Amino acid sequence: MFSTVKQRLAVGATAAVLATAATSFSAPAAGAAGTDLTYGSNILLQNQYAGDGGYLDTNGVSDQPGATYNVDTNQTPNSRGPATSAWKVVSATGKANGTRVTSGDVIYLINQYGGGTYLDTNGVSTKSGAKYKVSATRTKDRGPGTAKWHIFGKTSSPADGHIRTDDIVHLLNDYRSADGGFLDTNGVANQSGAKYDVVTSHYTDRGTGTGSWKVLPSN
C-alpha cells in the first residue's frame, strides 16, 4: 500500500504520536484506598457536622456518677491535652490486636489521656433530640453495654466490609442490647476549649452529619 520506505516510516511515526495522545487522555487511576483499620490502633474521630464538627475529645473531670472525664469535640485534635483526642480501638468480642475491623463489629474506644478511659453512656440527656449523656470512665462497662459500640461503615473502597482510614462511620451504643443510641454532636459546648457537646441520638444523623464520624490516624 505504501510504496516507499519513507512513506512507511512516516505512517509509523504518526501512529506512535496518536498512541501517546490516547494514553494522555485515558481515565485517571482510581484514588488509593485508606489504610485498613486494625484492632490496637489509635485513631481520631472527626465529626462531620457542617463539614467539621470537631474531634472526639475528653475535657475536664466529669460530675456524672461513675464517670471520669467529660466528652465533647475539640476544633484541633490533641491541642487541649496530651492524647485527649486519641482513641484506641479494642475488640469487645475478643478479636486479637492486628485483626482488621469489620463493619458491624462491637468495639471499645479507649481514650489515651491520663492512663486510658472508656467512651461510655451515662444517664438520660435533657438536650433536645438527645438520648443519653456521654462521658469517659475508668470502668469497662460501668453499666450493661454502656462502653460497647457497634461500628458501622457508611461505605469503603473496596466494598469488602472492612473499615479504613478516611471512611465515615456511625457508632451505636450497646446499652440495653444496642438501645443506647448513636454517637452524636448536639449544641455548642460549655466546656473551655470545646466545640460541641457529645451525646447519643435515636438517629444515625439527627442533623446533617451530626452522627457521622471520619476515621483518621492518630500520629
Short mmCIF file of C-alpha atoms in Angstrom, two decimals:
data_model
loop_
_atom_site.label_atom_id
_atom_site.label_comp_id
_atom_site.label_asym_id
_atom_site.label_seq_id
_atom_site.Cartn_x
_atom_site.Cartn_y
_atom_site.Cartn_z
CA MET A 1 0.00 0.00 0.00
CA PHE A 2 2.86 2.38 0.84
CA SER A 3 5.37 2.15 -1.95
CA THR A 4 8.41 3.68 -0.28
CA VAL A 5 10.30 3.16 2.94
CA LYS A 6 9.96 6.88 3.64
CA GLN A 7 6.16 6.64 3.48
CA ARG A 8 6.11 3.58 5.79
CA LEU A 9 8.30 5.41 8.36
CA ALA A 10 6.05 8.47 8.26
CA VAL A 11 2.93 6.37 8.91
CA GLY A 12 4.67 4.61 11.80
CA ALA A 13 5.68 7.91 13.41
CA THR A 14 2.12 9.24 13.13
CA ALA A 15 0.71 6.11 14.77
CA ALA A 16 3.14 6.50 17.67
CA VAL A 17 2.08 10.10 18.23
CA LEU A 18 -1.59 9.13 18.19
CA ALA A 19 -0.98 6.30 20.69
CA THR A 20 0.82 8.69 23.04
CA ALA A 21 -2.04 11.19 22.79
CA ALA A 22 -4.60 8.48 23.52
CA THR A 23 -2.67 7.46 26.61
CA SER A 24 -2.52 11.04 27.88
CA PHE A 25 -6.33 11.32 27.68
CA SER A 26 -7.10 7.99 29.34
CA ALA A 27 -9.20 7.94 32.53
CA PRO A 28 -7.27 8.77 35.70
CA ALA A 29 -6.43 5.95 38.07
CA ALA A 30 -8.81 5.43 40.97
CA GLY A 31 -7.78 7.02 44.27
CA ALA A 32 -5.88 4.81 46.66
CA ALA A 33 -7.90 3.17 49.41
CA GLY A 34 -7.32 4.20 53.01
CA THR A 35 -5.26 2.12 55.40
CA ASP A 36 -7.09 -0.81 56.97
CA LEU A 37 -8.30 -0.09 60.50
CA THR A 38 -7.00 -2.77 62.83
CA TYR A 39 -7.57 -3.55 66.48
CA GLY A 40 -5.00 -1.96 68.77
CA SER A 41 -4.72 1.15 66.55
CA ASN A 42 -5.09 4.69 67.87
CA ILE A 43 -7.44 6.86 65.83
CA LEU A 44 -9.06 10.28 65.70
CA LEU A 45 -12.79 10.62 65.10
CA GLN A 46 -13.76 13.80 63.27
CA ASN A 47 -17.42 14.71 63.43
CA GLN A 48 -18.95 15.67 60.07
CA TYR A 49 -21.47 18.28 61.20
CA ALA A 50 -21.13 21.29 58.87
CA GLY A 51 -18.14 19.53 57.32
CA ASP A 52 -16.08 19.78 60.53
CA GLY A 53 -17.82 19.20 63.85
CA GLY A 54 -14.52 18.82 65.68
CA TYR A 55 -12.63 15.82 67.05
CA LEU A 56 -13.97 13.50 69.76
CA ASP A 57 -12.14 14.58 72.91
CA THR A 58 -12.01 14.24 76.70
CA ASN A 59 -12.18 17.53 78.56
CA GLY A 60 -12.16 18.04 82.31
CA VAL A 61 -13.35 15.99 85.29
CA SER A 62 -16.95 14.82 84.99
CA ASP A 63 -19.58 15.24 87.69
CA GLN A 64 -21.57 12.27 86.34
CA PRO A 65 -21.75 9.36 88.84
CA GLY A 66 -19.14 6.76 87.89
CA ALA A 67 -17.62 8.92 85.16
CA THR A 68 -14.04 10.22 84.97
CA TYR A 69 -13.94 12.84 82.19
CA ASN A 70 -16.37 14.89 80.14
CA VAL A 71 -16.55 14.11 76.42
CA ASP A 72 -17.15 16.71 73.71
CA THR A 73 -15.44 17.73 70.46
CA ASN A 74 -12.36 19.90 70.04
CA GLN A 75 -11.52 22.03 67.00
CA THR A 76 -7.88 20.88 66.88
CA PRO A 77 -7.00 17.29 67.84
CA ASN A 78 -4.90 16.76 70.97
CA SER A 79 -4.43 20.52 71.40
CA ARG A 80 -6.13 20.71 74.79
CA GLY A 81 -4.02 17.99 76.44
CA PRO A 82 -1.73 15.04 75.57
CA ALA A 83 -3.70 12.45 73.55
CA THR A 84 -7.13 13.75 74.65
CA SER A 85 -8.38 13.12 71.09
CA ALA A 86 -6.64 9.76 70.59
CA TRP A 87 -8.81 6.64 70.96
CA LYS A 88 -7.54 3.06 70.96
CA VAL A 89 -9.80 0.60 69.13
CA VAL A 90 -10.20 -2.64 71.11
CA SER A 91 -12.45 -5.58 70.27
CA ALA A 92 -15.34 -6.17 72.68
CA THR A 93 -15.70 -9.74 71.38
CA GLY A 94 -12.13 -10.98 71.79
CA LYS A 95 -10.63 -10.30 68.36
CA ALA A 96 -6.84 -10.01 68.54
CA ASN A 97 -4.88 -6.80 68.05
CA GLY A 98 -3.82 -6.52 64.40
CA THR A 99 -7.10 -8.03 63.17
CA ARG A 100 -8.99 -5.88 60.66
CA VAL A 101 -12.10 -4.09 61.90
CA THR A 102 -15.27 -5.05 60.03
CA SER A 103 -18.46 -3.01 59.74
CA GLY A 104 -20.86 -4.31 62.39
CA ASP A 105 -18.14 -5.23 64.91
CA VAL A 106 -18.58 -4.37 68.58
CA ILE A 107 -15.70 -2.32 69.97
CA TYR A 108 -14.40 -0.37 72.93
CA LEU A 109 -12.91 3.08 72.39
CA ILE A 110 -10.26 3.85 75.00
CA ASN A 111 -9.12 7.45 75.32
CA GLN A 112 -5.35 7.74 75.67
CA TYR A 113 -5.23 10.72 78.03
CA GLY A 114 -4.24 10.05 81.63
CA GLY A 115 -3.89 6.28 81.52
CA GLY A 116 -6.97 5.40 79.49
CA THR A 117 -10.75 5.78 79.92
CA TYR A 118 -13.63 4.12 78.07
CA LEU A 119 -16.16 6.03 75.96
CA ASP A 120 -19.40 5.45 77.86
CA THR A 121 -23.08 6.39 78.02
CA ASN A 122 -24.14 7.65 81.44
CA GLY A 123 -27.61 8.97 82.27
CA VAL A 124 -30.51 10.37 80.29
CA SER A 125 -29.73 13.58 78.40
CA THR A 126 -32.05 16.58 78.64
CA LYS A 127 -30.79 18.10 75.37
CA SER A 128 -33.32 18.40 72.58
CA GLY A 129 -33.25 15.34 70.31
CA ALA A 130 -30.74 13.50 72.52
CA LYS A 131 -30.99 10.12 74.21
CA TYR A 132 -28.09 9.63 76.68
CA LYS A 133 -25.19 11.66 78.02
CA VAL A 134 -21.68 10.55 77.04
CA SER A 135 -18.58 10.62 79.23
CA ALA A 136 -15.39 8.60 79.76
CA THR A 137 -14.89 6.16 82.61
CA ARG A 138 -12.09 4.03 84.07
CA THR A 139 -14.51 1.09 84.31
CA LYS A 140 -15.11 -1.11 81.30
CA ASP A 141 -18.90 -1.45 81.03
CA ARG A 142 -19.85 0.71 84.00
CA GLY A 143 -23.38 -0.50 83.20
CA PRO A 144 -24.52 -3.34 80.88
CA GLY A 145 -23.03 -2.49 77.48
CA THR A 146 -22.54 1.22 78.26
CA ALA A 147 -18.95 1.22 76.91
CA LYS A 148 -19.55 -1.07 73.94
CA TRP A 149 -20.16 0.43 70.50
CA HIS A 150 -21.30 -1.18 67.25
CA ILE A 151 -19.25 0.39 64.46
CA PHE A 152 -20.96 0.68 61.07
CA GLY A 153 -19.14 1.91 57.98
CA LYS A 154 -21.11 4.09 55.56
CA THR A 155 -19.04 2.70 52.67
CA SER A 156 -15.43 1.80 51.86
CA SER A 157 -13.17 1.10 48.91
CA PRO A 158 -13.01 -1.74 48.10
CA ALA A 159 -16.50 -2.60 49.35
CA ASP A 160 -15.40 -5.72 51.23
CA GLY A 161 -16.91 -4.98 54.65
CA HIS A 162 -13.71 -3.69 56.25
CA ILE A 163 -13.24 -0.20 57.66
CA ARG A 164 -10.36 2.05 56.62
CA THR A 165 -8.96 5.46 57.44
CA ASP A 166 -10.96 8.26 55.79
CA ASP A 167 -14.12 6.14 55.99
CA ILE A 168 -17.25 7.61 57.58
CA VAL A 169 -18.72 5.53 60.42
CA HIS A 170 -21.71 5.54 62.76
CA LEU A 171 -21.32 4.32 66.35
CA LEU A 172 -24.30 2.68 68.09
CA ASN A 173 -24.05 2.22 71.86
CA ASP A 174 -24.81 -1.28 73.20
CA TYR A 175 -26.58 -0.23 76.40
CA ARG A 176 -29.75 -2.31 76.87
CA SER A 177 -28.97 -4.53 73.86
CA ALA A 178 -27.94 -1.83 71.36
CA ASP A 179 -30.56 0.65 72.57
CA GLY A 180 -28.03 3.28 73.72
CA GLY A 181 -28.33 5.49 70.64
CA PHE A 182 -25.86 6.75 68.02
CA LEU A 183 -22.88 8.91 68.98
CA ASP A 184 -23.87 12.47 68.09
CA THR A 185 -22.90 16.12 68.43
CA ASN A 186 -25.63 18.35 69.84
CA GLY A 187 -25.20 22.05 70.50
CA VAL A 188 -22.29 24.30 71.39
CA ALA A 189 -20.28 23.01 74.36
CA ASN A 190 -19.89 24.93 77.61
CA GLN A 191 -16.52 23.35 78.45
CA SER A 192 -13.44 25.54 77.97
CA GLY A 193 -11.62 24.64 74.74
CA ALA A 194 -14.51 22.51 73.46
CA LYS A 195 -16.58 22.88 70.29
CA TYR A 196 -19.76 20.77 70.53
CA ASP A 197 -21.42 18.64 73.19
CA VAL A 198 -21.46 14.88 72.58
CA VAL A 199 -24.49 12.75 73.43
CA THR A 200 -26.34 9.88 71.77
CA SER A 201 -29.35 10.12 69.46
CA HIS A 202 -32.10 7.81 68.24
CA TYR A 203 -30.98 8.54 64.66
CA THR A 204 -27.80 7.83 62.70
CA ASP A 205 -27.73 11.52 61.75
CA ARG A 206 -30.04 13.63 63.91
CA GLY A 207 -28.79 16.68 61.96
CA THR A 208 -26.66 16.91 58.84
CA GLY A 209 -23.56 14.86 59.71
CA THR A 210 -24.05 15.07 63.50
CA GLY A 211 -23.84 11.29 63.85
CA SER A 212 -21.19 10.76 61.15
CA TRP A 213 -17.54 10.40 62.16
CA LYS A 214 -14.48 10.22 59.89
CA VAL A 215 -11.81 7.72 60.95
CA LEU A 216 -8.35 9.29 60.86
CA PRO A 217 -4.96 8.02 62.08
CA SER A 218 -3.67 9.47 65.35
CA ASN A 219 0.02 10.38 65.00
#
